[in-house]
Coordinates of C-alpha atoms in Angstrom, one line a residue:
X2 CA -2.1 102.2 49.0
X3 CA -4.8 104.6 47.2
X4 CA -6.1 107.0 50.2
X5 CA -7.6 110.3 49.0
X6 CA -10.4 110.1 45.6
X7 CA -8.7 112.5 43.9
X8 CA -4.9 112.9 44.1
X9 CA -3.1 115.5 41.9
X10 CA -0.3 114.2 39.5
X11 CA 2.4 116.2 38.4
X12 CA 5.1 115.5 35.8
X13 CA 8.7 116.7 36.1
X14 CA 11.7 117.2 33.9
X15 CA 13.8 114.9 35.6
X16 CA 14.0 111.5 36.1
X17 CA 14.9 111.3 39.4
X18 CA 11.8 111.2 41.1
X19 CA 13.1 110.8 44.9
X20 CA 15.1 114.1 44.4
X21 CA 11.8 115.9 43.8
X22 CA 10.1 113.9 46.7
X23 CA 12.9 114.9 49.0
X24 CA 12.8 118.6 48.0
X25 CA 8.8 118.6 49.3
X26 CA 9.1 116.8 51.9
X27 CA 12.3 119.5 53.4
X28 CA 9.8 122.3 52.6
X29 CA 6.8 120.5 54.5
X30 CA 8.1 118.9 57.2
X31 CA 5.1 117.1 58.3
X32 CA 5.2 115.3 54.8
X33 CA 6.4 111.6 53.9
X34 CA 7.0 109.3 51.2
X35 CA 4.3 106.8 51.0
X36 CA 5.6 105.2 47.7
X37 CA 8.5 105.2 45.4
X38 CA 8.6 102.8 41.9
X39 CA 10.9 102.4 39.5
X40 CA 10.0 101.4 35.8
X41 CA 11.4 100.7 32.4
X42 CA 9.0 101.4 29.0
X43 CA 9.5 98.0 26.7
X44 CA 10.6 99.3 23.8
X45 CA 7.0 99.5 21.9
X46 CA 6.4 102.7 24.1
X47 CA 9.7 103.7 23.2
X48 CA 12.1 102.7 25.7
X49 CA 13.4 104.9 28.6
X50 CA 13.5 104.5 32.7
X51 CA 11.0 106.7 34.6
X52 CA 10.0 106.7 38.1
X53 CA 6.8 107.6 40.4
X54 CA 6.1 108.3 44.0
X55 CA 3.4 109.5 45.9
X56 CA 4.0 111.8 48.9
X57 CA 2.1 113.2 51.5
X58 CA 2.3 116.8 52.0
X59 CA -0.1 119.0 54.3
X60 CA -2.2 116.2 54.7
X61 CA -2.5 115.8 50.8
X62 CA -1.4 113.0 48.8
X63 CA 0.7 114.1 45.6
X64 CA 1.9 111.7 42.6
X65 CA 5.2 112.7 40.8
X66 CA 5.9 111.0 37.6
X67 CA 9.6 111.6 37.0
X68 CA 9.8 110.8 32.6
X69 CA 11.6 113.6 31.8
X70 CA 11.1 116.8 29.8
X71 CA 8.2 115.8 28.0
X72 CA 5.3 117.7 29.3
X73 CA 5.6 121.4 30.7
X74 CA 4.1 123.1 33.4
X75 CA 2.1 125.9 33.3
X76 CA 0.0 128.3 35.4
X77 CA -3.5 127.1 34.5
X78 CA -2.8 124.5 37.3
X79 CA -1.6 125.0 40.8
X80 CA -1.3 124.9 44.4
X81 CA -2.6 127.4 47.2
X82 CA -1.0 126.9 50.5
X83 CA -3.3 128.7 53.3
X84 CA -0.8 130.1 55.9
X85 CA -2.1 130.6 59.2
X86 CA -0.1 133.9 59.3
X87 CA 2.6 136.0 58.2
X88 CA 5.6 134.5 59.0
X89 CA 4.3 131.0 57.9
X90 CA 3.4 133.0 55.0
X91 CA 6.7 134.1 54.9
X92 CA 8.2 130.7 55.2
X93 CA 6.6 129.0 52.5
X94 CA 7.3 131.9 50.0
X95 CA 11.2 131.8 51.1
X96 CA 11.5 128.1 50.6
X97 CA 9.6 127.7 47.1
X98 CA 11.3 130.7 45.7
X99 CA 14.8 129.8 46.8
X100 CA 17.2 127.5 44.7
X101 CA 15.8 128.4 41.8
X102 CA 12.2 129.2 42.3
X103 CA 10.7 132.6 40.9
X104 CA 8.6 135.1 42.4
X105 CA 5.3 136.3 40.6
X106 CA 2.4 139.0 41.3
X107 CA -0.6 138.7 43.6
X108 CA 1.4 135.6 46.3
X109 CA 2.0 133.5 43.4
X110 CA 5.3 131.8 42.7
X111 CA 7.2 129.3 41.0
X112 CA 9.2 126.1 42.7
X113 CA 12.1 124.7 41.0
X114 CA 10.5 122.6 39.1
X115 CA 8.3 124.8 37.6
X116 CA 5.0 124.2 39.3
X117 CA 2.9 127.3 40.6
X118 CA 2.0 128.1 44.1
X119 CA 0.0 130.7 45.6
X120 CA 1.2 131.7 49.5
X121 CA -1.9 133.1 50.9
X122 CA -2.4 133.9 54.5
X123 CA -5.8 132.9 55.2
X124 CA -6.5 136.5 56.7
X125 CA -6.1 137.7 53.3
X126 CA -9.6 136.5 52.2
X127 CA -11.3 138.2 55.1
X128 CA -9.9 141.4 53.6
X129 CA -10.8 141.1 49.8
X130 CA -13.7 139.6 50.6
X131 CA -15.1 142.3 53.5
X132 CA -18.3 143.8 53.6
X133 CA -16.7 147.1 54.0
X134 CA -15.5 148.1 50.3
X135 CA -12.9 150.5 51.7
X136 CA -11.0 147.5 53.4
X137 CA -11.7 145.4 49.9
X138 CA -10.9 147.8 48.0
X139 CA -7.2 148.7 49.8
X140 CA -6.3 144.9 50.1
X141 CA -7.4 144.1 46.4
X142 CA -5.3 147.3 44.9
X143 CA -2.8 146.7 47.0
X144 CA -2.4 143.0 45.9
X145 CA -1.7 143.9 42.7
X146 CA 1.6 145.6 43.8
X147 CA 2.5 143.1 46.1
X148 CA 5.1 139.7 44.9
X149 CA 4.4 138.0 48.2
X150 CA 1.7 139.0 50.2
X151 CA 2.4 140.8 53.0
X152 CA -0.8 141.5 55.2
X153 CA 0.5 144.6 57.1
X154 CA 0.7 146.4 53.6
X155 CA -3.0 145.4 53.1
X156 CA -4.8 146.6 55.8

C-alpha cells in the first residue's frame, strides 16, 4: 500500500533485494519492510529475475529495485540524514561507511551499495547559516577540511 506522494527509488547491483532491505533496516532501527516482490521479465524484455521492496526508514518510504548492474549511482542524487547531535551524527557516519562504505568531504559518504549520504547534525546549519560571519565563516572553512562533520571542530 502506496503511503507517501513521492517515494524515492533506488536501483542496486544486486539481485537480492531483501539483503539490501535488511542492511537499512540494521542501520535504522526504527525501519521496516512494508513490501517485498519477486518477478521474472518474459523473455520480450529480455529475460532475467529481479526483485523490489519498499521499506520504511526514518519515517520515509524507500523503493529498491534489485535488477542488477545496470544502472549506476552517482552523487547528483542523495540522502541527508539530520542528526540531532554528535554522537547520532557519529553513528550514522560509522554504520554507512563500514563494510565497505567510503568516506567523502563536507559529511558526505558513500553506503555499500554506492548510494550518497550526507550526515549532518542539524546544529551545523545554525552555524553556516549565522548572522555572525565570523561563526559562518569558521564552520564553512572548516567544513571543507572535515570527512565527517564534527561540530566541536566548527565552532
Amino acid at each position: 500500500m502506496i503511503t507517501q506522494k513521492i517515494t524515492p527509488s533506488i536501483w542496486v547491483e544486486t539481485t537480492n533485494v531483501k539483503a539490501v532491505a535488511d542492511y537499512y533496516l540494521s542501520i535504522f532501527k526504527d525501519g521496516k519492510l512494508k513490501e517485498h516482490h519477486k518477478y521474472t521479465n518474459p523473455p520480450e524484455a529480455g529475460g532475467g529475475n529481479f526483485e523490489t521492496a519498499v521499506i520504511e526508514i526514518a519515517g520515509m518510504e524507500l523503493s529498491i529495485l534489485a535488477a542488477g548492474p545496470f544502472q549506476k549511482f552517482n552523487e547528483s542524487v542523495s540522502l541527508v540524514i539530520n542528526t540531532k547531535d554528535q554522537a547520532e551524527t557519529d553513528y550514522y557516519w560509522n554504520a554507512l561507511t563500514s563494510n565497505g562504505g567510503q568516506e567523502s568531504s563536507c559529511g558526505w559518504c558513500k553506503d555499500k551499495y554506492g548510494l550518497s549520504w550526507q550526515v549532518v547534525p542539524v546544529e551545523y546549519y545554525g552555524l553556516i547559516n549565522n548572522t555572525d560571519p565570523k561563526i559562518r565563516e569558521k564552520a564553512m572553512k572548516n567544513t571543507f577540511q572535515q570527512k565527517k562533520i564534527i561540530l566541536s571542530e566548527l565552532k
